[in-house]
Coordinates of C-alpha atoms and ligand atoms in Angstrom, one line a residue:
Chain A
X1 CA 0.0 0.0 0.0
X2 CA 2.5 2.5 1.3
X3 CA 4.6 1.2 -1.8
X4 CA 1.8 1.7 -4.3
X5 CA 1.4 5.3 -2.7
X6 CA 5.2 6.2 -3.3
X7 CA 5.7 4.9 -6.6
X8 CA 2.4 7.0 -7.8
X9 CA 3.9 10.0 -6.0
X10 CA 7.0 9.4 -8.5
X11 CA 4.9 8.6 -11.4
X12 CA 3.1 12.4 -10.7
X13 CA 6.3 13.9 -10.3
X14 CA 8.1 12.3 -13.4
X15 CA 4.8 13.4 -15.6
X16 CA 5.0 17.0 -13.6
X17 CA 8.9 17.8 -14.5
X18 CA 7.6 16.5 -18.3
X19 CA 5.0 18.6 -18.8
X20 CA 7.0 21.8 -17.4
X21 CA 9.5 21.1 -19.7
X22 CA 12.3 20.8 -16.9
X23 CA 14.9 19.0 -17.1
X24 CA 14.8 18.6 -13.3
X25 CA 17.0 15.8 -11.8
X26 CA 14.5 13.4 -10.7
X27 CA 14.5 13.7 -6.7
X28 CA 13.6 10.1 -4.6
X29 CA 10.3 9.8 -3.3
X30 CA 9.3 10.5 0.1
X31 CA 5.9 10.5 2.1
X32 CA 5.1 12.7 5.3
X33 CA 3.8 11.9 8.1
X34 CA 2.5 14.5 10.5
X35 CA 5.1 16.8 10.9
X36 CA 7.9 13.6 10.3
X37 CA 9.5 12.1 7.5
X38 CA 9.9 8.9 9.3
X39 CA 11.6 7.1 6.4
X40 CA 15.5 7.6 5.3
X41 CA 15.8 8.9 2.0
X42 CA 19.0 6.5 1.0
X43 CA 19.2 2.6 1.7
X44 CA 22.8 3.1 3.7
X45 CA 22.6 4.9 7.0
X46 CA 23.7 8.6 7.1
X47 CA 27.2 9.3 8.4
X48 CA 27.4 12.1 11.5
X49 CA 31.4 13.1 10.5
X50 CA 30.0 14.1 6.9
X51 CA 27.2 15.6 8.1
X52 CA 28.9 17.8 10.7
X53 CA 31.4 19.0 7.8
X54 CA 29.0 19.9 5.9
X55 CA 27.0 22.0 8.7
X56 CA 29.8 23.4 9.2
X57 CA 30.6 24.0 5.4
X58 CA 29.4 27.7 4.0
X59 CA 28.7 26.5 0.9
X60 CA 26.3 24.5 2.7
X61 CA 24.6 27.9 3.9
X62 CA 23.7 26.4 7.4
X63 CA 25.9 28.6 9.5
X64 CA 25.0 31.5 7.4
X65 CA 21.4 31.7 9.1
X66 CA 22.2 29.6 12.5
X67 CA 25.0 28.9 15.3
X68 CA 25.8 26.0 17.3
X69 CA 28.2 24.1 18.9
X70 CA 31.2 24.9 16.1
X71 CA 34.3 26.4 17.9
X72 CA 35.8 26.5 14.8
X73 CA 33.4 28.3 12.9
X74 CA 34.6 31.7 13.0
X75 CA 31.3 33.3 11.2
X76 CA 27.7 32.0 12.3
X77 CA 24.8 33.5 11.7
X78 CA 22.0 34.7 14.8
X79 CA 18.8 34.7 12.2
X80 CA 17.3 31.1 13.5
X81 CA 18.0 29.3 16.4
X82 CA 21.2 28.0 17.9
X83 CA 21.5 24.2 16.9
X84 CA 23.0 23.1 20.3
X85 CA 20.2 20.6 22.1
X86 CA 18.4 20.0 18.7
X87 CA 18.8 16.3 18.9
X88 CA 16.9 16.6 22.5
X89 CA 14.1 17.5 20.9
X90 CA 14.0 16.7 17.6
X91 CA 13.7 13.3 15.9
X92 CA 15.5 11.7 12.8
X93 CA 12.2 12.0 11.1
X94 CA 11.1 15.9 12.3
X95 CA 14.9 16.9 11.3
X96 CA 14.3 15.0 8.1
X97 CA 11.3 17.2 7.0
X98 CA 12.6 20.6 8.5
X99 CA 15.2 20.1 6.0
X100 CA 13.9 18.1 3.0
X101 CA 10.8 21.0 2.8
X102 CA 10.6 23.4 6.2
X103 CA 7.9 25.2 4.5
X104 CA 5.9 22.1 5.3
X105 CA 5.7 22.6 8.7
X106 CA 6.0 26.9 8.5
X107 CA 5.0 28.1 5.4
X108 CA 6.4 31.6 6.0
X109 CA 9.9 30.1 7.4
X110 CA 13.4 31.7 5.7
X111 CA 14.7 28.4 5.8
X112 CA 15.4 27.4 2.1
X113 CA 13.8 23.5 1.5
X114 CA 17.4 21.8 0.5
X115 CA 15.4 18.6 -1.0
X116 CA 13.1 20.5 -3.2
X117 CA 13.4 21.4 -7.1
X118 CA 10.0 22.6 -8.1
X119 CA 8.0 26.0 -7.4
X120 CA 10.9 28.3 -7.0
X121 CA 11.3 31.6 -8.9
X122 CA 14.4 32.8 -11.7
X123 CA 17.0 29.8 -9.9
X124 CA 20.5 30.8 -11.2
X125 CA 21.5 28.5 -14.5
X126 CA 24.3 26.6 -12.6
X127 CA 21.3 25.7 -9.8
X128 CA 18.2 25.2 -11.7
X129 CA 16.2 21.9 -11.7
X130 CA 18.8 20.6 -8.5
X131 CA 18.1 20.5 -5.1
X132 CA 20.1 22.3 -2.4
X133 CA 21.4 19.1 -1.3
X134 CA 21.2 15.7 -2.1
X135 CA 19.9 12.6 -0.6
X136 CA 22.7 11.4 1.0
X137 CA 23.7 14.7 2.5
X138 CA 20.5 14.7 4.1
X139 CA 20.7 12.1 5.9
X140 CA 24.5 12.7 6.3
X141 CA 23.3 16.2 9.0
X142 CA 20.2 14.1 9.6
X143 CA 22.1 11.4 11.6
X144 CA 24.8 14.5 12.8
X145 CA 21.7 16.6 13.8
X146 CA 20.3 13.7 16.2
X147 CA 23.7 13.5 18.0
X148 CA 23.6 17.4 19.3
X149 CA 22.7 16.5 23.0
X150 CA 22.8 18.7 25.8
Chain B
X1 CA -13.8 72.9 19.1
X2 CA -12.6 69.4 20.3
X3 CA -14.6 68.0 17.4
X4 CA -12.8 70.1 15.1
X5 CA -9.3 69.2 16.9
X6 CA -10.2 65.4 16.2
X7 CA -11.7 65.5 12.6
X8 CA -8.2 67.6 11.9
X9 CA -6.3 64.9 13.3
X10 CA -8.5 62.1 11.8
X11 CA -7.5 64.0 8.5
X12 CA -3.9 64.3 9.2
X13 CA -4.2 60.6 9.6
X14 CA -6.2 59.7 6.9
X15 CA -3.1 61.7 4.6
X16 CA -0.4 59.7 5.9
X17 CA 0.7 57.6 3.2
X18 CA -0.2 53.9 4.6
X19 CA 2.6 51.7 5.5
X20 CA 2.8 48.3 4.3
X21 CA 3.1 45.2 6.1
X22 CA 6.9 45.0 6.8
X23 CA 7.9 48.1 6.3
X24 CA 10.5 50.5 7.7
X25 CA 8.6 53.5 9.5
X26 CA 10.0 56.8 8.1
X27 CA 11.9 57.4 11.6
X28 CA 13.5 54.1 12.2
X29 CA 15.0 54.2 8.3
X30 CA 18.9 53.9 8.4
X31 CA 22.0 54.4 6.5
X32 CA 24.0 51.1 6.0
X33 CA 26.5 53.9 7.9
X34 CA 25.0 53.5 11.3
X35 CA 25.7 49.6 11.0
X36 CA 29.6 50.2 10.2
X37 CA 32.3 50.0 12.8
X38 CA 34.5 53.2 13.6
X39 CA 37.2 52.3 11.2
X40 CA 35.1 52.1 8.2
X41 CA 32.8 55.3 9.3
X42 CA 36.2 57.4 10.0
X43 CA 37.2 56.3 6.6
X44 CA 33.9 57.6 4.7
X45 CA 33.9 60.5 6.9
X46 CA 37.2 61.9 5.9
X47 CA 37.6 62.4 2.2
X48 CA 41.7 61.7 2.3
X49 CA 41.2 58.8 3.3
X50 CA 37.8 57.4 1.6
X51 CA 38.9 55.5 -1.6
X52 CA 36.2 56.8 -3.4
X53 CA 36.9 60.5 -3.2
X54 CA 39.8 59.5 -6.0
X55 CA 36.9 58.5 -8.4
X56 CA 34.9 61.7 -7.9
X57 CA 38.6 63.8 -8.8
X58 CA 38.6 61.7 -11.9
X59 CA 34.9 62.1 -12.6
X60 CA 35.4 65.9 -12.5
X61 CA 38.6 66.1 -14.9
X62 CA 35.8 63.9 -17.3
X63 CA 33.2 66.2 -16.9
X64 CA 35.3 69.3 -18.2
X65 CA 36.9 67.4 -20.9
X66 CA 35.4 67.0 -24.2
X67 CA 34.4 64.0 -26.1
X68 CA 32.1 62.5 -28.6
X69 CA 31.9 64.1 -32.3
X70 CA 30.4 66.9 -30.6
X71 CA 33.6 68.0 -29.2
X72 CA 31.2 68.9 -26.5
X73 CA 32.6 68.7 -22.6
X74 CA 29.6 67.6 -19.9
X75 CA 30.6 71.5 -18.5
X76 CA 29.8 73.0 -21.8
X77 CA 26.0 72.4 -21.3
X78 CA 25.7 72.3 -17.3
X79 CA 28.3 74.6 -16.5
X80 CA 29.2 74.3 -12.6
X81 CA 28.0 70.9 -11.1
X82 CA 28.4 72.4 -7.4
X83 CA 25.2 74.0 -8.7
X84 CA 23.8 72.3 -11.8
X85 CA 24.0 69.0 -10.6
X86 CA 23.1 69.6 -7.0
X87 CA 20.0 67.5 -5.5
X88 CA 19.7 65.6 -8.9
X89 CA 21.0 62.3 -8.1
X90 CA 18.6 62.3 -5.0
X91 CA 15.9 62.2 -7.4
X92 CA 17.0 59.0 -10.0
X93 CA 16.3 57.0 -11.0
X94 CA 13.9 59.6 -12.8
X95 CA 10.7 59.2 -15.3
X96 CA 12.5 59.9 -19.1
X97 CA 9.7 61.0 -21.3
X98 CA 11.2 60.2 -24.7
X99 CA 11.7 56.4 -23.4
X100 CA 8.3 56.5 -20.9
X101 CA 10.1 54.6 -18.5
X102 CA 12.5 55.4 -15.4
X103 CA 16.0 56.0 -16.0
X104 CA 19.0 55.5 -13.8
X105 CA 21.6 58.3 -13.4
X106 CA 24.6 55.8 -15.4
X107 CA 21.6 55.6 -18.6
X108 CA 20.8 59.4 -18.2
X109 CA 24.8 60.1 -18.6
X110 CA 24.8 57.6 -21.0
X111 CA 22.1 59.5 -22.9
X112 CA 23.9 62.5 -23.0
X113 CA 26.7 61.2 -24.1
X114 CA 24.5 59.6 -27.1
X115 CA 22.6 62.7 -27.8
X116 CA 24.5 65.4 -27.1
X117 CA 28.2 64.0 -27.4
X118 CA 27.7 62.1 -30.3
X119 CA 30.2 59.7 -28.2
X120 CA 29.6 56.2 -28.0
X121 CA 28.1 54.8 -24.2
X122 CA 30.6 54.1 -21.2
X123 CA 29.6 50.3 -20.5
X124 CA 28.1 49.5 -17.0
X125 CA 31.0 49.5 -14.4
X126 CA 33.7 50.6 -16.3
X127 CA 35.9 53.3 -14.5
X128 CA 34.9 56.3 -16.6
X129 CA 30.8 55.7 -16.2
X130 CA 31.4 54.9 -12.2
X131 CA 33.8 58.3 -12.1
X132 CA 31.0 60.7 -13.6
X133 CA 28.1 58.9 -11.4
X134 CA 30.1 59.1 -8.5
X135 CA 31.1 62.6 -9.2
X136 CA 27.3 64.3 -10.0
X137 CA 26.2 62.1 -7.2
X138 CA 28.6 63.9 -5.2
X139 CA 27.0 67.1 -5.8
X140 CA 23.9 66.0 -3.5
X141 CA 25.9 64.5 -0.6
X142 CA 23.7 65.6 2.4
X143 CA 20.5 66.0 0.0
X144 CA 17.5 63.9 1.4
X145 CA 16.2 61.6 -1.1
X146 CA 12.9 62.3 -3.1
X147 CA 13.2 60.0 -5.8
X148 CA 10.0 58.5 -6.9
X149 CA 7.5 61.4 -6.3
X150 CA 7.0 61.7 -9.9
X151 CA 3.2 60.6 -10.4
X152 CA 4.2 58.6 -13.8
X153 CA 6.6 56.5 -11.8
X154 CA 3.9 54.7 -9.6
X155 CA 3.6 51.8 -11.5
X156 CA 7.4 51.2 -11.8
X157 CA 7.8 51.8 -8.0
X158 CA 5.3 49.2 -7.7
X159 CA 7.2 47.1 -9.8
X160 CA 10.0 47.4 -7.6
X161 CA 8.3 46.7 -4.7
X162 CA 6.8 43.4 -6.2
X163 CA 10.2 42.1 -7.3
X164 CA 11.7 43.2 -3.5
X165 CA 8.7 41.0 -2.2
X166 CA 9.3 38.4 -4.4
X167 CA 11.0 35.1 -2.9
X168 CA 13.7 33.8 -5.5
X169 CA 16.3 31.5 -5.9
X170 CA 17.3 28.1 -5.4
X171 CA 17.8 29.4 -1.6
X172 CA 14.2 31.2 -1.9
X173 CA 14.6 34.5 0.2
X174 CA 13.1 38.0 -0.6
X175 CA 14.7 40.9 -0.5
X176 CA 12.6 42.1 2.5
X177 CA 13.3 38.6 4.6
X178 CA 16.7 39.9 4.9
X179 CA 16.5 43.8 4.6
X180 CA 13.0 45.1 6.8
X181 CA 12.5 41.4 8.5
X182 CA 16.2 40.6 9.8
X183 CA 18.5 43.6 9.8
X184 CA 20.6 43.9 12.8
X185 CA 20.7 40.6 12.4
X186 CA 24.2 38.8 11.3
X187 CA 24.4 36.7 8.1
X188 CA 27.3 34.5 8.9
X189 CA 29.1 36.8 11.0
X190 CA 28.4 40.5 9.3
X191 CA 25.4 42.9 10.0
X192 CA 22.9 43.1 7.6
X193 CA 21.5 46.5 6.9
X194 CA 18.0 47.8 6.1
X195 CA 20.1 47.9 1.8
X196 CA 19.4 51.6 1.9
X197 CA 21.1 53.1 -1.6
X198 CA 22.2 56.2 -0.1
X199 CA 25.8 56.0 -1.1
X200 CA 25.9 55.1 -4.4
X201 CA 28.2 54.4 -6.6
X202 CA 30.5 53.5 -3.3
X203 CA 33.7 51.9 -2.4
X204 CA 33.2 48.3 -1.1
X205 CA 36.4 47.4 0.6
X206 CA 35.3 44.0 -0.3
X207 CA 35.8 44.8 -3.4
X208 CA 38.6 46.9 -3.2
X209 CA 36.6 49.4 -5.7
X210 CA 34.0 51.9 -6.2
X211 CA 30.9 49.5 -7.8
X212 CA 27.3 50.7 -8.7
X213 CA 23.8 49.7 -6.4
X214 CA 23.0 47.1 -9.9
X215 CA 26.8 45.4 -9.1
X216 CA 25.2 45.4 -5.3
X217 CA 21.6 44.1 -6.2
X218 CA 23.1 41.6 -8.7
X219 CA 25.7 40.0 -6.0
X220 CA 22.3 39.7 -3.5
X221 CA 20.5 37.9 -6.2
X222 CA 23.7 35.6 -6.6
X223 CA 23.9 35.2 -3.2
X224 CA 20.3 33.6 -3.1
X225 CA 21.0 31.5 -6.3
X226 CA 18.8 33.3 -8.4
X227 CA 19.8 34.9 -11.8
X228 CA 20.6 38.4 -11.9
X229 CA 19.0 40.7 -14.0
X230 CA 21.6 42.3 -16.7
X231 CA 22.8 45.3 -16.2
X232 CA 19.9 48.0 -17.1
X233 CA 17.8 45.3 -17.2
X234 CA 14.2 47.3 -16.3
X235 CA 14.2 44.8 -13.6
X236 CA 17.0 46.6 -11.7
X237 CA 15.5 50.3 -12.5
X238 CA 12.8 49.5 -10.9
X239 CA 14.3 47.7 -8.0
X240 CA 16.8 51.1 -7.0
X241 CA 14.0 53.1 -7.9
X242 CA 11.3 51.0 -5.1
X243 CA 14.7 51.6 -2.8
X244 CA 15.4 54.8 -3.6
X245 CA 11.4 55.7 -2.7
X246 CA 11.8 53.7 0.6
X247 CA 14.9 55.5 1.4
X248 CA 12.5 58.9 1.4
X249 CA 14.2 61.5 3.8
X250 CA 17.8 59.7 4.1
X251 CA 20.9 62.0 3.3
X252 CA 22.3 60.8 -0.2
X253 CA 26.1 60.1 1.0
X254 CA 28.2 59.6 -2.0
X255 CA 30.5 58.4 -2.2
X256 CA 30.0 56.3 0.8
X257 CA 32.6 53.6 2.2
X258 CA 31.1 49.7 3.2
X259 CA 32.6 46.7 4.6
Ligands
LIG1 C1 18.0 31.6 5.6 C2 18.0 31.1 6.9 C3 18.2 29.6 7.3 C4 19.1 28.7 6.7 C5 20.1 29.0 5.6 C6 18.9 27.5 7.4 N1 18.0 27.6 8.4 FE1 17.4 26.2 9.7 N2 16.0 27.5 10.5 C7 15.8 28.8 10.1 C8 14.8 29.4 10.9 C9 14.4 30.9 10.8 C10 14.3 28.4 11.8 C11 13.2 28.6 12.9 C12 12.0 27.9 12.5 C13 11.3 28.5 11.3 O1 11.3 29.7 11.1 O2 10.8 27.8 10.5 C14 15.1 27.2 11.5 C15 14.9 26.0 12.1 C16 15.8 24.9 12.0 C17 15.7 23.8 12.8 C18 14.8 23.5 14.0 C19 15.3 24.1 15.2 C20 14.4 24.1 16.4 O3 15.0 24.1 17.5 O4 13.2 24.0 16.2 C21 16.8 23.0 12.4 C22 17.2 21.6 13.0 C23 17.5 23.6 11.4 N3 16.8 24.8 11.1 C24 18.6 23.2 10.7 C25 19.2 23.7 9.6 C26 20.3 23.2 8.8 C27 20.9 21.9 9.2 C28 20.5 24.0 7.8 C29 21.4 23.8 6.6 C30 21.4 22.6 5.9 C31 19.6 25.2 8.0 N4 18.8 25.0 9.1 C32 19.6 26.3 7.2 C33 16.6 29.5 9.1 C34 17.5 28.9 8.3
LIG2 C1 25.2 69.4 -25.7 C2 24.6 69.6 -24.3 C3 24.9 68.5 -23.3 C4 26.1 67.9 -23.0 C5 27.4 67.9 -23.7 C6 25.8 67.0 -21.8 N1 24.5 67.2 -21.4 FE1 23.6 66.4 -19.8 N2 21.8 67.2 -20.3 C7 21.6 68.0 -21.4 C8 20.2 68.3 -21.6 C9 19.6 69.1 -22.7 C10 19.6 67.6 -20.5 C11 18.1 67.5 -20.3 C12 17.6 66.1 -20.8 C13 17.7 66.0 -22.3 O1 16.9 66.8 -23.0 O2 18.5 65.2 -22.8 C14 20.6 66.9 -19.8 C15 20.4 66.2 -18.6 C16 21.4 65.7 -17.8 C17 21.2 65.2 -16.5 C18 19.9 65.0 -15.8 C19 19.5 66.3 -15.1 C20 18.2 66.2 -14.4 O3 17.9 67.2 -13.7 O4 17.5 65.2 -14.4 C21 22.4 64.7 -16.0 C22 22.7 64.1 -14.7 C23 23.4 65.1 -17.1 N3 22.7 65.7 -18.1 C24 24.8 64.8 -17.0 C25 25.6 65.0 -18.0 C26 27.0 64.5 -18.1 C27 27.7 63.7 -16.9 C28 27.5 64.9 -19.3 C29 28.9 64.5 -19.8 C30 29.2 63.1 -19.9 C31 26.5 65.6 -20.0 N4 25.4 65.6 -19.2 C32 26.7 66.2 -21.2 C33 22.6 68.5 -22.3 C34 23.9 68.1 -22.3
LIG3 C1 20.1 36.4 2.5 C2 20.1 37.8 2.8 C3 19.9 38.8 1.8 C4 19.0 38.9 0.7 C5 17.9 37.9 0.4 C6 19.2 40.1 0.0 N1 20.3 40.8 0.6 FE1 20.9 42.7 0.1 N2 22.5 42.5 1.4 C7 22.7 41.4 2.2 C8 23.9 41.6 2.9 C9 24.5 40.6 3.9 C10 24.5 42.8 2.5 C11 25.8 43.4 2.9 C12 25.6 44.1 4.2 C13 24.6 45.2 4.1 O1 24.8 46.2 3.5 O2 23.4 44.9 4.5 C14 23.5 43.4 1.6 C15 23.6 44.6 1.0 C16 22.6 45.2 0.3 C17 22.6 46.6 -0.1 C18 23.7 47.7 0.1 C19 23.3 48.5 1.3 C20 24.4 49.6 1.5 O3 24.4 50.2 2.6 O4 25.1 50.0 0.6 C21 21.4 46.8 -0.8 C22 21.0 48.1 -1.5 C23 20.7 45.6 -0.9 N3 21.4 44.6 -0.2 C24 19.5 45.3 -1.5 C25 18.9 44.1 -1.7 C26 17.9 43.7 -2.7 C27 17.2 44.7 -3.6 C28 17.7 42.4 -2.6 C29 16.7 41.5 -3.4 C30 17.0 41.5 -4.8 C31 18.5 41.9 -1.5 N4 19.3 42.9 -1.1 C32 18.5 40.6 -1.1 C33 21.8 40.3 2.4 C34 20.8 40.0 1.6

């Protein structure tokens, strides 16, 4: 059943980024539930170590909105909440949809949706069609998120 | 007489031009100045030492020399800038009837340089088009800003305010989610301001060079992963011009000094 649901979500999708006329890179299903995505996003486990060098990472544009426990990180941002605790009160599966889509759970959040590739406006050439991240970096701060304990 | 006292009042009210959701009250507009360190401040106050003030020298040799197949010098037609020039810049970008759109004060040079030079255009950043902005702006350092009062402009500043409203990008942020939502703020370490234009063309030690509010707009829209609008573009004119009218009442300060 939940199967059958997914794999019509992807068909939708597929015909969507078709009829647009996008050459979108095809993004893997996913299904909410409640304010979770309970289910990983890649088939191999995320790795904390990648996922805190990529918090941690500019590029990544994490830091340039929050702080958190990063001694090294000379430049953090004070626009969002510090990230220290988040695992206390966060699970793998609320962390998973705050960044997959936040404007799931707050539709006026700053917070850019890093798995996301559709209804945005004028995305740069070298950006458009691609998600912020991918997959596996997901669930790289995913399982790095969950370890921030007070 | 009370009932006159509040119907005048109600009136006074009712004249107020109505602030938009998210908007900067008149009084609590400020300068990217007031969110710079002493260093940077001392260095814009004092025109030895603000990089920029070499730009506006150049800019005035350029206005007294001639060029084009006019053999016509910018001073030949408008005379003194400490008094021709005075309080215009605080008004661009400006309606231009022959084009029925807004110009910015780079096209309007570059217009005279078309139509009254005969002398081809400066391209957009070059050092000679960023010397005579900076230079006429100069002239209206200290001049509050009334761009945008021009009645034909409203739809153009409504344009502008539309496209600062408008999330974009693959990082899908609005002008106004950083500049009237979050300044005072830091992104990643530095202040963000309230991206007032008063001190355009300025010097940007960042970029170690005097640069034009599109070069500014353009990097923000980069900076959100979206894809700037060329230089010109009537995208841009209309964005400076919606800043320029929200800067109403701010001292022009060119050429300022920024981190
Ligand atoms: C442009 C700003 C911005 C960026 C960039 C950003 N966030 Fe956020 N984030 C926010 C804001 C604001 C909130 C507060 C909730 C809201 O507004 O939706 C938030 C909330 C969160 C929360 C929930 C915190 C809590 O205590 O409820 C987590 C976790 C989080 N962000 C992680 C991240 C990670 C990881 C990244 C980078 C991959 C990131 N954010 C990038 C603005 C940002
Ligand atoms: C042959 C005469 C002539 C020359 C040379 C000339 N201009 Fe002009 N300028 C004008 C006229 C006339 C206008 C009014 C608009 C129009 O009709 O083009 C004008 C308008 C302007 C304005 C707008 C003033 C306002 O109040 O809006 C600026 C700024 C300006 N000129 C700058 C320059 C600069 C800088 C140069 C040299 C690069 C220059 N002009 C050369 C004739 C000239
Ligand atoms: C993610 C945050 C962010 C967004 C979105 C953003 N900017 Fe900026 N902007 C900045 C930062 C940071 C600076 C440099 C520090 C400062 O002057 O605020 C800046 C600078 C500016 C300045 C220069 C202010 C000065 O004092 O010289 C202007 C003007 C400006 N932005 C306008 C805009 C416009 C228009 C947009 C939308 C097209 C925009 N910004 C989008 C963060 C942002």
């Amino acid at each position: 059943m939940a199967r059958a649901f997914l794999h019509i979500a992807a068909l939708i999708a597929a015909g969507l980024a078709l009829a647009s006329g996008a050459r979108a890179d095809e993004l893997v299903p996913y299904k909410i539930i409640g304010d979770t995505i309970p289910e990983p996003l890649t088939g191999s486990p995320g790795d904390a170590a990648r996922g805190r060098a990529l918090v941690v990472a500019r590029t990544t544009t994490c830091i340039l909105c929050h702080s958190g426990p990063f001694p090294e990180a000379r430049f953090q941002g004070d626009l969002a909440p510090d990230l220290t605790g988040t695992g206390d009160w966060l699970s793998a599966g609320q962390l998973r949809l705050r960044l997959v889509d936040a404007s799931r759970y707050n539709p006026q959040t700053i917070m850019p949706s890093y798995y996301r590739n559709d209804g945005l406006v004028r995305v740069g050439r070298n950006f458009a069609g691609k998600p912020i991240l991918s997959a596996a970096e997901i669930e790289d701060i995913v399982a790095f998120l969950v370890t921030l304990r007070n | 007489m009370i009932f006159w006292r509040a119907i005048a009042a109600a009136t006074l009210l009712a004249a107020a031009p109505a602030l938009l959701a998210g908007e900067i009250p008149p009084d609590a507009r400020r300068s990217g100045y007031s969110f710079m360190g002493p260093d940077t401040r001392a260095m814009q106050d004092d025109d030895t030492s603000n990089p920029g003030m070499l730009f506006v020298l150049d800019g005035g040799a350029l206005w007294a020399k001639k060029a084009g197949s006019a053999d016509k010098a910018c001073a030949d037609c408008h005379g003194d800038a400490t008094t021709s020039m005075k309080g215009v810049a605080a008004r661009y970008p400006a309606f231009d009837k022959a084009l029925a759109r807004p110009i910015t004060l780079d096209q309007r040079i570059n217009l005279c340089r078309a139509n009254h030079q005969q002398a081809p255009a400066l391209p957009y950043e070059s050092r000679d088009l960023l010397a005579l902005s900076a230079f006429v702006a100069h002239q209206s350092r200290g001049v509050a800003i009334t761009a945008g009062d021009d009645p034909e402009l409203k739809p153009f500043v409504a344009q502008g305010r539309d496209l600062f409203m408008q999330r974009e990008g693959q990082l899908n942020l609005a002008c106004t989610n950083c500049h009237d939502d979050n300044f005072d703020k830091r992104l990643a370490g530095s202040p963000i301001t309230q991206g007032q234009p008063t001190g355009y063309p300025l010097y940007r030690l960042e970029w170690q060079t005097l640069g034009s509010i599109e070069r500014r707009l353009r990097s923000c829209m980069t900076g959100v992963r979206a894809q700037a609008y060329d230089y010109g573009a009537p995208e841009l004119v209309a964005l400076e011009l919606y800043l320029m009218s929200r800067a109403r009442g701010l001292a022009m300060e060119t050429p300022a000094v920024r981190p």
